[in-house]
Amino acid sequence: MEAPDQRAVVSGNRVTGPRLIVALDFPTPADALDLAERLSPARCRLKVGKELFTRGGPQLVRTLVDGGHEVFLDLKFHDIPNTVAGACRAAADLGVWMVNVHAGGGPGMLAAAREALPAGGPLLIAVTVLTSLTASDLHAVGIDDAPEEQVLRLAGITRDAGLDGVVCSALEAGALREAFGPRFCLVTPGVRPAGGALDDQRRVMTPAAAIRAGADYLVVGRPVTKSDNPEAVLLTLESEIASVIDA
Ligand code: C5P
């Protein structure tokens, strides 16, 4: 059965277009472009992270954008406000769909990033507490609050600075949705199809569970990139999502 077109606007929420974001975690631009050519922009967005960007540079991003793909530039900018503002403007000039910064850069940096981006420009998302950090890691850098409290604090300054939302674990999505309402955009990695391999992810959710928990966009890497049939995996993920959205 053909999965429903996800380009429809989902009512009550700001989500438009495909909810799936495929993480192009490849060591070479050629591998990334090979997969991108097989994936329809109507079915997914593409995420370019630090490794691929450092190897492929802005030209790779331009090639993806020129091919009709909407790109999440996942470079997690974190610097003085003036520098982050310039980096955000550069991302907007590349024509990316979404860009992100670290909320830990503080209210001034977040405000500068927001002001740097034109109306109708890329969605601006913040990273709160990296899911790789434990309570003891936070303690080591002087933060004694529990990670969940720190996530809510950083998401709060993100919302107050006018950003569009945050990257978060699907396990945090429910609390963030409750605290910040339906228009705050939640982008969640750690998603695995029901019964799929976990790889090195530990706390995963299925696409349907993540959407039910409040996620807007789902970042999926290896289940698609390591598959012999990435298009088929996308269809399976889409169907899982559609089954929840249509319910
Ligand atoms: O292959 P997999 O689906 O695990 O890839 C998930 C993607 O999301 C990777 O690009 C990873 O770096 C990113 N990510 C994550 N967990 C976070 C933030 C980003 O897995 N907390």
PDB file of C-alpha atoms and ligand atoms in Angstrom:
ATOM      1  CA  MET A   1       0.000   0.000   0.000  1.00  0.00           C
ATOM      2  CA  GLU A   2       1.343   3.438  -0.923  1.00  0.00           C
ATOM      3  CA  ALA A   3       1.902   5.554   2.213  1.00  0.00           C
ATOM      4  CA  PRO A   4      -0.107   8.767   2.431  1.00  0.00           C
ATOM      5  CA  ASP A   5       1.620  11.944   1.265  1.00  0.00           C
ATOM      6  CA  GLN A   6       3.083  13.643   4.347  1.00  0.00           C
ATOM      7  CA  ARG A   7       3.230  17.007   2.624  1.00  0.00           C
ATOM      8  CA  ALA A   8      -0.191  17.832   3.996  1.00  0.00           C
ATOM      9  CA  VAL A   9      -0.252  20.309   6.863  1.00  0.00           C
ATOM     10  CA  VAL A  10      -1.045  18.569  10.130  1.00  0.00           C
ATOM     11  CA  SER A  11      -3.718  20.592  11.863  1.00  0.00           C
ATOM     12  CA  GLY A  12      -3.100  22.079  15.307  1.00  0.00           C
ATOM     13  CA  ASN A  13       0.625  22.036  14.742  1.00  0.00           C
ATOM     14  CA  ARG A  14       3.233  23.850  12.694  1.00  0.00           C
ATOM     15  CA  VAL A  15       4.405  20.719  10.878  1.00  0.00           C
ATOM     16  CA  THR A  16       4.453  20.800   7.098  1.00  0.00           C
ATOM     17  CA  GLY A  17       5.967  18.335   4.703  1.00  0.00           C
ATOM     18  CA  PRO A  18       7.692  15.053   5.500  1.00  0.00           C
ATOM     19  CA  ARG A  19       8.304  14.372   9.169  1.00  0.00           C
ATOM     20  CA  LEU A  20      11.251  12.109   8.492  1.00  0.00           C
ATOM     21  CA  ILE A  21      14.758  13.550   8.441  1.00  0.00           C
ATOM     22  CA  VAL A  22      17.377  11.094   7.185  1.00  0.00           C
ATOM     23  CA  ALA A  23      20.789  11.634   8.818  1.00  0.00           C
ATOM     24  CA  LEU A  24      23.374  11.438   6.022  1.00  0.00           C
ATOM     25  CA  ASP A  25      26.061  10.056   8.315  1.00  0.00           C
ATOM     26  CA  PHE A  26      28.491   8.979   5.611  1.00  0.00           C
ATOM     27  CA  PRO A  27      32.262   9.399   5.548  1.00  0.00           C
ATOM     28  CA  THR A  28      32.276  10.648   1.952  1.00  0.00           C
ATOM     29  CA  PRO A  29      30.143  13.141   0.027  1.00  0.00           C
ATOM     30  CA  ALA A  30      29.865  10.625  -2.844  1.00  0.00           C
ATOM     31  CA  ASP A  31      28.146   8.086  -0.564  1.00  0.00           C
ATOM     32  CA  ALA A  32      25.819  10.779   0.752  1.00  0.00           C
ATOM     33  CA  LEU A  33      24.899  11.948  -2.747  1.00  0.00           C
ATOM     34  CA  ASP A  34      24.295   8.361  -3.902  1.00  0.00           C
ATOM     35  CA  LEU A  35      21.681   7.883  -1.199  1.00  0.00           C
ATOM     36  CA  ALA A  36      20.199  11.364  -1.667  1.00  0.00           C
ATOM     37  CA  GLU A  37      19.527  10.576  -5.323  1.00  0.00           C
ATOM     38  CA  ARG A  38      17.488   7.543  -4.296  1.00  0.00           C
ATOM     39  CA  LEU A  39      15.363   9.394  -1.750  1.00  0.00           C
ATOM     40  CA  SER A  40      12.457  11.543  -2.869  1.00  0.00           C
ATOM     41  CA  PRO A  41      12.276  15.037  -1.308  1.00  0.00           C
ATOM     42  CA  ALA A  42       8.533  14.362  -0.982  1.00  0.00           C
ATOM     43  CA  ARG A  43       9.296  11.549   1.502  1.00  0.00           C
ATOM     44  CA  CYS A  44      12.053  12.959   3.720  1.00  0.00           C
ATOM     45  CA  ARG A  45      14.374  15.790   4.608  1.00  0.00           C
ATOM     46  CA  LEU A  46      18.141  15.238   4.828  1.00  0.00           C
ATOM     47  CA  LYS A  47      20.462  16.034   7.739  1.00  0.00           C
ATOM     48  CA  VAL A  48      24.058  17.077   7.139  1.00  0.00           C
ATOM     49  CA  GLY A  49      26.192  16.904  10.284  1.00  0.00           C
ATOM     50  CA  LYS A  50      29.699  17.926  11.252  1.00  0.00           C
ATOM     51  CA  GLU A  51      31.625  15.033   9.686  1.00  0.00           C
ATOM     52  CA  LEU A  52      29.946  15.198   6.294  1.00  0.00           C
ATOM     53  CA  PHE A  53      30.015  19.011   6.216  1.00  0.00           C
ATOM     54  CA  THR A  54      33.696  19.066   7.136  1.00  0.00           C
ATOM     55  CA  ARG A  55      34.389  16.731   4.221  1.00  0.00           C
ATOM     56  CA  GLY A  56      31.886  17.984   1.644  1.00  0.00           C
ATOM     57  CA  GLY A  57      31.568  21.658   2.616  1.00  0.00           C
ATOM     58  CA  PRO A  58      28.972  24.144   1.419  1.00  0.00           C
ATOM     59  CA  GLN A  59      29.158  22.746  -2.119  1.00  0.00           C
ATOM     60  CA  LEU A  60      27.662  19.463  -0.950  1.00  0.00           C
ATOM     61  CA  VAL A  61      24.811  21.306   0.754  1.00  0.00           C
ATOM     62  CA  ARG A  62      24.199  23.367  -2.383  1.00  0.00           C
ATOM     63  CA  THR A  63      24.096  20.207  -4.491  1.00  0.00           C
ATOM     64  CA  LEU A  64      21.469  18.670  -2.184  1.00  0.00           C
ATOM     65  CA  VAL A  65      19.406  21.878  -2.161  1.00  0.00           C
ATOM     66  CA  ASP A  66      19.664  22.228  -5.940  1.00  0.00           C
ATOM     67  CA  GLY A  67      18.439  18.631  -6.199  1.00  0.00           C
ATOM     68  CA  GLY A  68      15.227  19.699  -4.466  1.00  0.00           C
ATOM     69  CA  HIS A  69      16.077  18.395  -0.982  1.00  0.00           C
ATOM     70  CA  GLU A  70      15.290  20.275   2.209  1.00  0.00           C
ATOM     71  CA  VAL A  71      18.404  20.184   4.367  1.00  0.00           C
ATOM     72  CA  PHE A  72      18.807  20.308   8.146  1.00  0.00           C
ATOM     73  CA  LEU A  73      22.314  21.720   8.664  1.00  0.00           C
ATOM     74  CA  ASP A  74      23.208  20.106  12.000  1.00  0.00           C
ATOM     75  CA  LEU A  75      26.336  22.047  12.956  1.00  0.00           C
ATOM     76  CA  LYS A  76      25.189  23.044  16.475  1.00  0.00           C
ATOM     77  CA  PHE A  77      26.697  26.533  16.453  1.00  0.00           C
ATOM     78  CA  HIS A  78      27.992  27.668  19.873  1.00  0.00           C
ATOM     79  CA  ASP A  79      30.142  30.806  20.044  1.00  0.00           C
ATOM     80  CA  ILE A  80      29.935  34.513  20.828  1.00  0.00           C
ATOM     81  CA  PRO A  81      26.704  36.097  19.515  1.00  0.00           C
ATOM     82  CA  ASN A  82      28.324  37.931  16.597  1.00  0.00           C
ATOM     83  CA  THR A  83      30.006  34.774  15.302  1.00  0.00           C
ATOM     84  CA  VAL A  84      26.887  32.623  15.626  1.00  0.00           C
ATOM     85  CA  ALA A  85      24.799  35.293  13.893  1.00  0.00           C
ATOM     86  CA  GLY A  86      27.220  35.261  10.948  1.00  0.00           C
ATOM     87  CA  ALA A  87      27.178  31.466  10.778  1.00  0.00           C
ATOM     88  CA  CYS A  88      23.354  31.467  10.752  1.00  0.00           C
ATOM     89  CA  ARG A  89      23.322  34.012   7.917  1.00  0.00           C
ATOM     90  CA  ALA A  90      25.738  31.805   5.984  1.00  0.00           C
ATOM     91  CA  ALA A  91      23.439  28.806   6.523  1.00  0.00           C
ATOM     92  CA  ALA A  92      20.445  30.818   5.302  1.00  0.00           C
ATOM     93  CA  ASP A  93      22.415  31.829   2.203  1.00  0.00           C
ATOM     94  CA  LEU A  94      22.933  28.120   1.450  1.00  0.00           C
ATOM     95  CA  GLY A  95      19.162  27.719   1.337  1.00  0.00           C
ATOM     96  CA  VAL A  96      18.904  25.172   4.152  1.00  0.00           C
ATOM     97  CA  TRP A  97      15.522  24.324   5.665  1.00  0.00           C
ATOM     98  CA  MET A  98      16.673  23.998   9.297  1.00  0.00           C
ATOM     99  CA  VAL A  99      19.755  25.028  11.266  1.00  0.00           C
ATOM    100  CA  ASN A 100      20.694  24.586  14.912  1.00  0.00           C
ATOM    101  CA  VAL A 101      22.646  26.172  17.750  1.00  0.00           C
ATOM    102  CA  HIS A 102      23.467  25.168  21.341  1.00  0.00           C
ATOM    103  CA  ALA A 103      21.022  26.674  23.846  1.00  0.00           C
ATOM    104  CA  GLY A 104      23.947  26.660  26.316  1.00  0.00           C
ATOM    105  CA  GLY A 105      25.299  29.662  24.385  1.00  0.00           C
ATOM    106  CA  GLY A 106      22.826  31.710  26.440  1.00  0.00           C
ATOM    107  CA  PRO A 107      20.027  34.195  25.775  1.00  0.00           C
ATOM    108  CA  GLY A 108      22.257  36.751  24.019  1.00  0.00           C
ATOM    109  CA  MET A 109      23.604  34.207  21.556  1.00  0.00           C
ATOM    110  CA  LEU A 110      20.138  32.776  20.909  1.00  0.00           C
ATOM    111  CA  ALA A 111      18.704  36.254  20.303  1.00  0.00           C
ATOM    112  CA  ALA A 112      21.539  37.083  17.887  1.00  0.00           C
ATOM    113  CA  ALA A 113      20.914  33.847  15.966  1.00  0.00           C
ATOM    114  CA  ARG A 114      17.194  34.622  15.769  1.00  0.00           C
ATOM    115  CA  GLU A 115      17.757  38.183  14.556  1.00  0.00           C
ATOM    116  CA  ALA A 116      20.263  37.012  11.957  1.00  0.00           C
ATOM    117  CA  LEU A 117      17.766  34.837  10.141  1.00  0.00           C
ATOM    118  CA  PRO A 118      15.332  36.423   7.710  1.00  0.00           C
ATOM    119  CA  ALA A 119      11.571  35.910   8.024  1.00  0.00           C
ATOM    120  CA  GLY A 120      10.718  32.840   6.011  1.00  0.00           C
ATOM    121  CA  GLY A 121      14.331  31.639   6.381  1.00  0.00           C
ATOM    122  CA  PRO A 122      15.461  28.354   7.927  1.00  0.00           C
ATOM    123  CA  LEU A 123      13.780  26.965  11.011  1.00  0.00           C
ATOM    124  CA  LEU A 124      16.042  27.716  13.990  1.00  0.00           C
ATOM    125  CA  ILE A 125      16.337  24.925  16.544  1.00  0.00           C
ATOM    126  CA  ALA A 126      18.427  24.616  19.706  1.00  0.00           C
ATOM    127  CA  VAL A 127      20.167  21.656  21.268  1.00  0.00           C
ATOM    128  CA  THR A 128      19.562  21.574  25.026  1.00  0.00           C
ATOM    129  CA  VAL A 129      21.459  18.863  26.952  1.00  0.00           C
ATOM    130  CA  LEU A 130      23.201  16.361  24.682  1.00  0.00           C
ATOM    131  CA  THR A 131      21.714  12.923  25.326  1.00  0.00           C
ATOM    132  CA  SER A 132      25.253  11.605  25.714  1.00  0.00           C
ATOM    133  CA  LEU A 133      25.684  13.648  28.938  1.00  0.00           C
ATOM    134  CA  THR A 134      24.923  12.027  32.286  1.00  0.00           C
ATOM    135  CA  ALA A 135      24.050  13.717  35.575  1.00  0.00           C
ATOM    136  CA  SER A 136      27.666  13.277  36.643  1.00  0.00           C
ATOM    137  CA  ASP A 137      28.921  14.930  33.420  1.00  0.00           C
ATOM    138  CA  LEU A 138      26.665  17.909  34.188  1.00  0.00           C
ATOM    139  CA  HIS A 139      27.931  17.997  37.786  1.00  0.00           C
ATOM    140  CA  ALA A 140      31.507  18.060  36.458  1.00  0.00           C
ATOM    141  CA  VAL A 141      30.727  21.263  34.534  1.00  0.00           C
ATOM    142  CA  GLY A 142      29.018  22.869  37.525  1.00  0.00           C
ATOM    143  CA  ILE A 143      25.369  21.966  36.875  1.00  0.00           C
ATOM    144  CA  ASP A 144      23.809  20.149  39.808  1.00  0.00           C
ATOM    145  CA  ASP A 145      20.248  20.016  38.486  1.00  0.00           C
ATOM    146  CA  ALA A 146      18.965  16.771  37.006  1.00  0.00           C
ATOM    147  CA  PRO A 147      19.378  16.567  33.203  1.00  0.00           C
ATOM    148  CA  GLU A 148      15.564  16.789  32.731  1.00  0.00           C
ATOM    149  CA  GLU A 149      15.450  20.078  34.678  1.00  0.00           C
ATOM    150  CA  GLN A 150      18.331  21.468  32.658  1.00  0.00           C
ATOM    151  CA  VAL A 151      16.574  20.442  29.427  1.00  0.00           C
ATOM    152  CA  LEU A 152      13.453  22.365  30.493  1.00  0.00           C
ATOM    153  CA  ARG A 153      15.501  25.410  31.544  1.00  0.00           C
ATOM    154  CA  LEU A 154      17.391  25.549  28.242  1.00  0.00           C
ATOM    155  CA  ALA A 155      14.219  24.905  26.230  1.00  0.00           C
ATOM    156  CA  GLY A 156      12.634  27.827  28.125  1.00  0.00           C
ATOM    157  CA  ILE A 157      15.358  30.287  27.167  1.00  0.00           C
ATOM    158  CA  THR A 158      15.151  28.925  23.616  1.00  0.00           C
ATOM    159  CA  ARG A 159      11.423  29.649  23.463  1.00  0.00           C
ATOM    160  CA  ASP A 160      11.871  33.065  25.120  1.00  0.00           C
ATOM    161  CA  ALA A 161      14.454  34.019  22.490  1.00  0.00           C
ATOM    162  CA  GLY A 162      11.900  33.259  19.768  1.00  0.00           C
ATOM    163  CA  LEU A 163      13.506  30.147  18.312  1.00  0.00           C
ATOM    164  CA  ASP A 164      11.289  27.562  16.639  1.00  0.00           C
ATOM    165  CA  GLY A 165      12.024  24.615  18.926  1.00  0.00           C
ATOM    166  CA  VAL A 166      14.581  22.126  20.186  1.00  0.00           C
ATOM    167  CA  VAL A 167      16.242  18.832  19.386  1.00  0.00           C
ATOM    168  CA  CYS A 168      15.277  16.382  22.106  1.00  0.00           C
ATOM    169  CA  SER A 169      15.090  12.723  22.989  1.00  0.00           C
ATOM    170  CA  ALA A 170      11.648  11.252  22.320  1.00  0.00           C
ATOM    171  CA  LEU A 171      11.633  10.496  26.038  1.00  0.00           C
ATOM    172  CA  GLU A 172      11.706  14.252  26.765  1.00  0.00           C
ATOM    173  CA  ALA A 173       9.119  15.127  24.117  1.00  0.00           C
ATOM    174  CA  GLY A 174       6.055  14.718  26.325  1.00  0.00           C
ATOM    175  CA  ALA A 175       7.288  17.073  29.067  1.00  0.00           C
ATOM    176  CA  LEU A 176       8.455  19.644  26.515  1.00  0.00           C
ATOM    177  CA  ARG A 177       5.173  19.507  24.589  1.00  0.00           C
ATOM    178  CA  GLU A 178       3.264  20.030  27.841  1.00  0.00           C
ATOM    179  CA  ALA A 179       5.491  22.899  28.963  1.00  0.00           C
ATOM    180  CA  PHE A 180       5.756  24.782  25.658  1.00  0.00           C
ATOM    181  CA  GLY A 181       2.581  24.001  23.749  1.00  0.00           C
ATOM    182  CA  PRO A 182       1.671  22.765  20.288  1.00  0.00           C
ATOM    183  CA  ARG A 183       3.638  25.254  18.201  1.00  0.00           C
ATOM    184  CA  PHE A 184       7.076  24.548  19.740  1.00  0.00           C
ATOM    185  CA  CYS A 185       8.918  22.343  17.270  1.00  0.00           C
ATOM    186  CA  LEU A 186      10.370  19.083  18.642  1.00  0.00           C
ATOM    187  CA  VAL A 187      12.969  17.246  16.570  1.00  0.00           C
ATOM    188  CA  THR A 188      13.826  13.799  17.913  1.00  0.00           C
ATOM    189  CA  PRO A 189      16.613  11.337  17.074  1.00  0.00           C
ATOM    190  CA  GLY A 190      16.855   7.837  18.575  1.00  0.00           C
ATOM    191  CA  VAL A 191      13.993   6.515  16.453  1.00  0.00           C
ATOM    192  CA  ARG A 192      13.873   2.890  15.337  1.00  0.00           C
ATOM    193  CA  PRO A 193      11.230   0.982  13.359  1.00  0.00           C
ATOM    194  CA  ALA A 194       9.397  -1.584  15.470  1.00  0.00           C
ATOM    195  CA  GLY A 195      11.696  -4.630  15.824  1.00  0.00           C
ATOM    196  CA  GLY A 196      14.642  -2.859  14.110  1.00  0.00           C
ATOM    197  CA  ALA A 197      18.302  -2.985  15.185  1.00  0.00           C
ATOM    198  CA  LEU A 198      19.203  -0.501  17.929  1.00  0.00           C
ATOM    199  CA  ASP A 199      22.826   0.059  16.774  1.00  0.00           C
ATOM    200  CA  ASP A 200      24.484   2.066  19.554  1.00  0.00           C
ATOM    201  CA  GLN A 201      21.258   3.863  20.552  1.00  0.00           C
ATOM    202  CA  ARG A 202      19.935   2.716  23.910  1.00  0.00           C
ATOM    203  CA  ARG A 203      16.756   4.624  24.668  1.00  0.00           C
ATOM    204  CA  VAL A 204      14.817   4.413  21.428  1.00  0.00           C
ATOM    205  CA  MET A 205      11.188   4.820  20.404  1.00  0.00           C
ATOM    206  CA  THR A 206       9.294   3.674  17.351  1.00  0.00           C
ATOM    207  CA  PRO A 207       8.152   6.439  14.992  1.00  0.00           C
ATOM    208  CA  ALA A 208       4.552   5.998  16.117  1.00  0.00           C
ATOM    209  CA  ALA A 209       5.480   6.236  19.812  1.00  0.00           C
ATOM    210  CA  ALA A 210       7.671   9.294  19.214  1.00  0.00           C
ATOM    211  CA  ILE A 211       4.879  11.109  17.349  1.00  0.00           C
ATOM    212  CA  ARG A 212       2.391  10.170  20.055  1.00  0.00           C
ATOM    213  CA  ALA A 213       4.822  11.533  22.663  1.00  0.00           C
ATOM    214  CA  GLY A 214       4.749  14.899  20.863  1.00  0.00           C
ATOM    215  CA  ALA A 215       7.629  14.779  18.361  1.00  0.00           C
ATOM    216  CA  ASP A 216       7.182  16.788  15.150  1.00  0.00           C
ATOM    217  CA  TYR A 217      10.151  15.615  13.108  1.00  0.00           C
ATOM    218  CA  LEU A 218      12.044  12.336  13.464  1.00  0.00           C
ATOM    219  CA  VAL A 219      15.747  11.979  12.717  1.00  0.00           C
ATOM    220  CA  VAL A 220      16.598   8.495  11.450  1.00  0.00           C
ATOM    221  CA  GLY A 221      20.051   7.456  10.324  1.00  0.00           C
ATOM    222  CA  ARG A 222      21.309   3.877  10.133  1.00  0.00           C
ATOM    223  CA  PRO A 223      17.957   2.123   9.664  1.00  0.00           C
ATOM    224  CA  VAL A 224      17.841   3.953   6.301  1.00  0.00           C
ATOM    225  CA  THR A 225      21.516   4.501   5.438  1.00  0.00           C
ATOM    226  CA  LYS A 226      22.628   0.918   6.152  1.00  0.00           C
ATOM    227  CA  SER A 227      19.662  -0.687   4.437  1.00  0.00           C
ATOM    228  CA  ASP A 228      19.878  -2.474   1.086  1.00  0.00           C
ATOM    229  CA  ASN A 229      16.510  -0.942   0.303  1.00  0.00           C
ATOM    230  CA  PRO A 230      16.347   2.535   1.851  1.00  0.00           C
ATOM    231  CA  GLU A 231      13.222   3.497  -0.095  1.00  0.00           C
ATOM    232  CA  ALA A 232      11.343   0.553   1.419  1.00  0.00           C
ATOM    233  CA  VAL A 233      12.476   1.474   4.941  1.00  0.00           C
ATOM    234  CA  LEU A 234      11.216   5.024   4.389  1.00  0.00           C
ATOM    235  CA  LEU A 235       7.829   3.693   3.306  1.00  0.00           C
ATOM    236  CA  THR A 236       7.618   1.526   6.431  1.00  0.00           C
ATOM    237  CA  LEU A 237       8.505   4.472   8.670  1.00  0.00           C
ATOM    238  CA  GLU A 238       6.010   6.708   6.853  1.00  0.00           C
ATOM    239  CA  SER A 239       3.238   4.163   7.266  1.00  0.00           C
ATOM    240  CA  GLU A 240       3.939   3.920  10.999  1.00  0.00           C
ATOM    241  CA  ILE A 241       3.774   7.705  11.298  1.00  0.00           C
ATOM    242  CA  ALA A 242       0.649   7.987   9.154  1.00  0.00           C
ATOM    243  CA  SER A 243      -1.123   5.376  11.249  1.00  0.00           C
ATOM    244  CA  VAL A 244      -0.806   7.653  14.272  1.00  0.00           C
ATOM    245  CA  ILE A 245      -1.478  10.979  12.547  1.00  0.00           C
ATOM    246  CA  ASP A 246      -4.610   9.756  10.807  1.00  0.00           C
ATOM    247  CA  ALA A 247      -5.964   8.172  14.005  1.00  0.00           C
TER     248      ALA A 247
HETATM  249  O1  C5P B   1      21.818   6.172  12.966  1.00  0.00           O
HETATM  250  P1  C5P B   1      20.934   6.871  13.959  1.00  0.00           P
HETATM  251  O2  C5P B   1      19.457   6.800  13.634  1.00  0.00           O
HETATM  252  O3  C5P B   1      21.233   6.434  15.382  1.00  0.00           O
HETATM  253  O4  C5P B   1      21.356   8.397  13.809  1.00  0.00           O
HETATM  254  C1  C5P B   1      20.805   9.410  14.615  1.00  0.00           C
HETATM  255  C2  C5P B   1      21.317  10.765  14.198  1.00  0.00           C
HETATM  256  O5  C5P B   1      20.859  11.716  15.154  1.00  0.00           O
HETATM  257  C3  C5P B   1      22.842  10.865  14.169  1.00  0.00           C
HETATM  258  O6  C5P B   1      23.192  11.828  13.152  1.00  0.00           O
HETATM  259  C4  C5P B   1      23.171  11.399  15.531  1.00  0.00           C
HETATM  260  O7  C5P B   1      24.366  12.107  15.568  1.00  0.00           O
HETATM  261  C5  C5P B   1      21.971  12.314  15.792  1.00  0.00           C
HETATM  262  N1  C5P B   1      21.690  12.561  17.212  1.00  0.00           N
HETATM  263  C6  C5P B   1      21.415  11.538  18.107  1.00  0.00           C
HETATM  264  N2  C5P B   1      21.166  11.835  19.424  1.00  0.00           N
HETATM  265  C7  C5P B   1      21.178  13.094  19.825  1.00  0.00           C
HETATM  266  C8  C5P B   1      21.418  14.143  18.944  1.00  0.00           C
HETATM  267  C9  C5P B   1      21.684  13.827  17.608  1.00  0.00           C
HETATM  268  O8  C5P B   1      21.381  10.363  17.745  1.00  0.00           O
HETATM  269  N3  C5P B   1      20.890  13.360  21.093  1.00  0.00           N
END
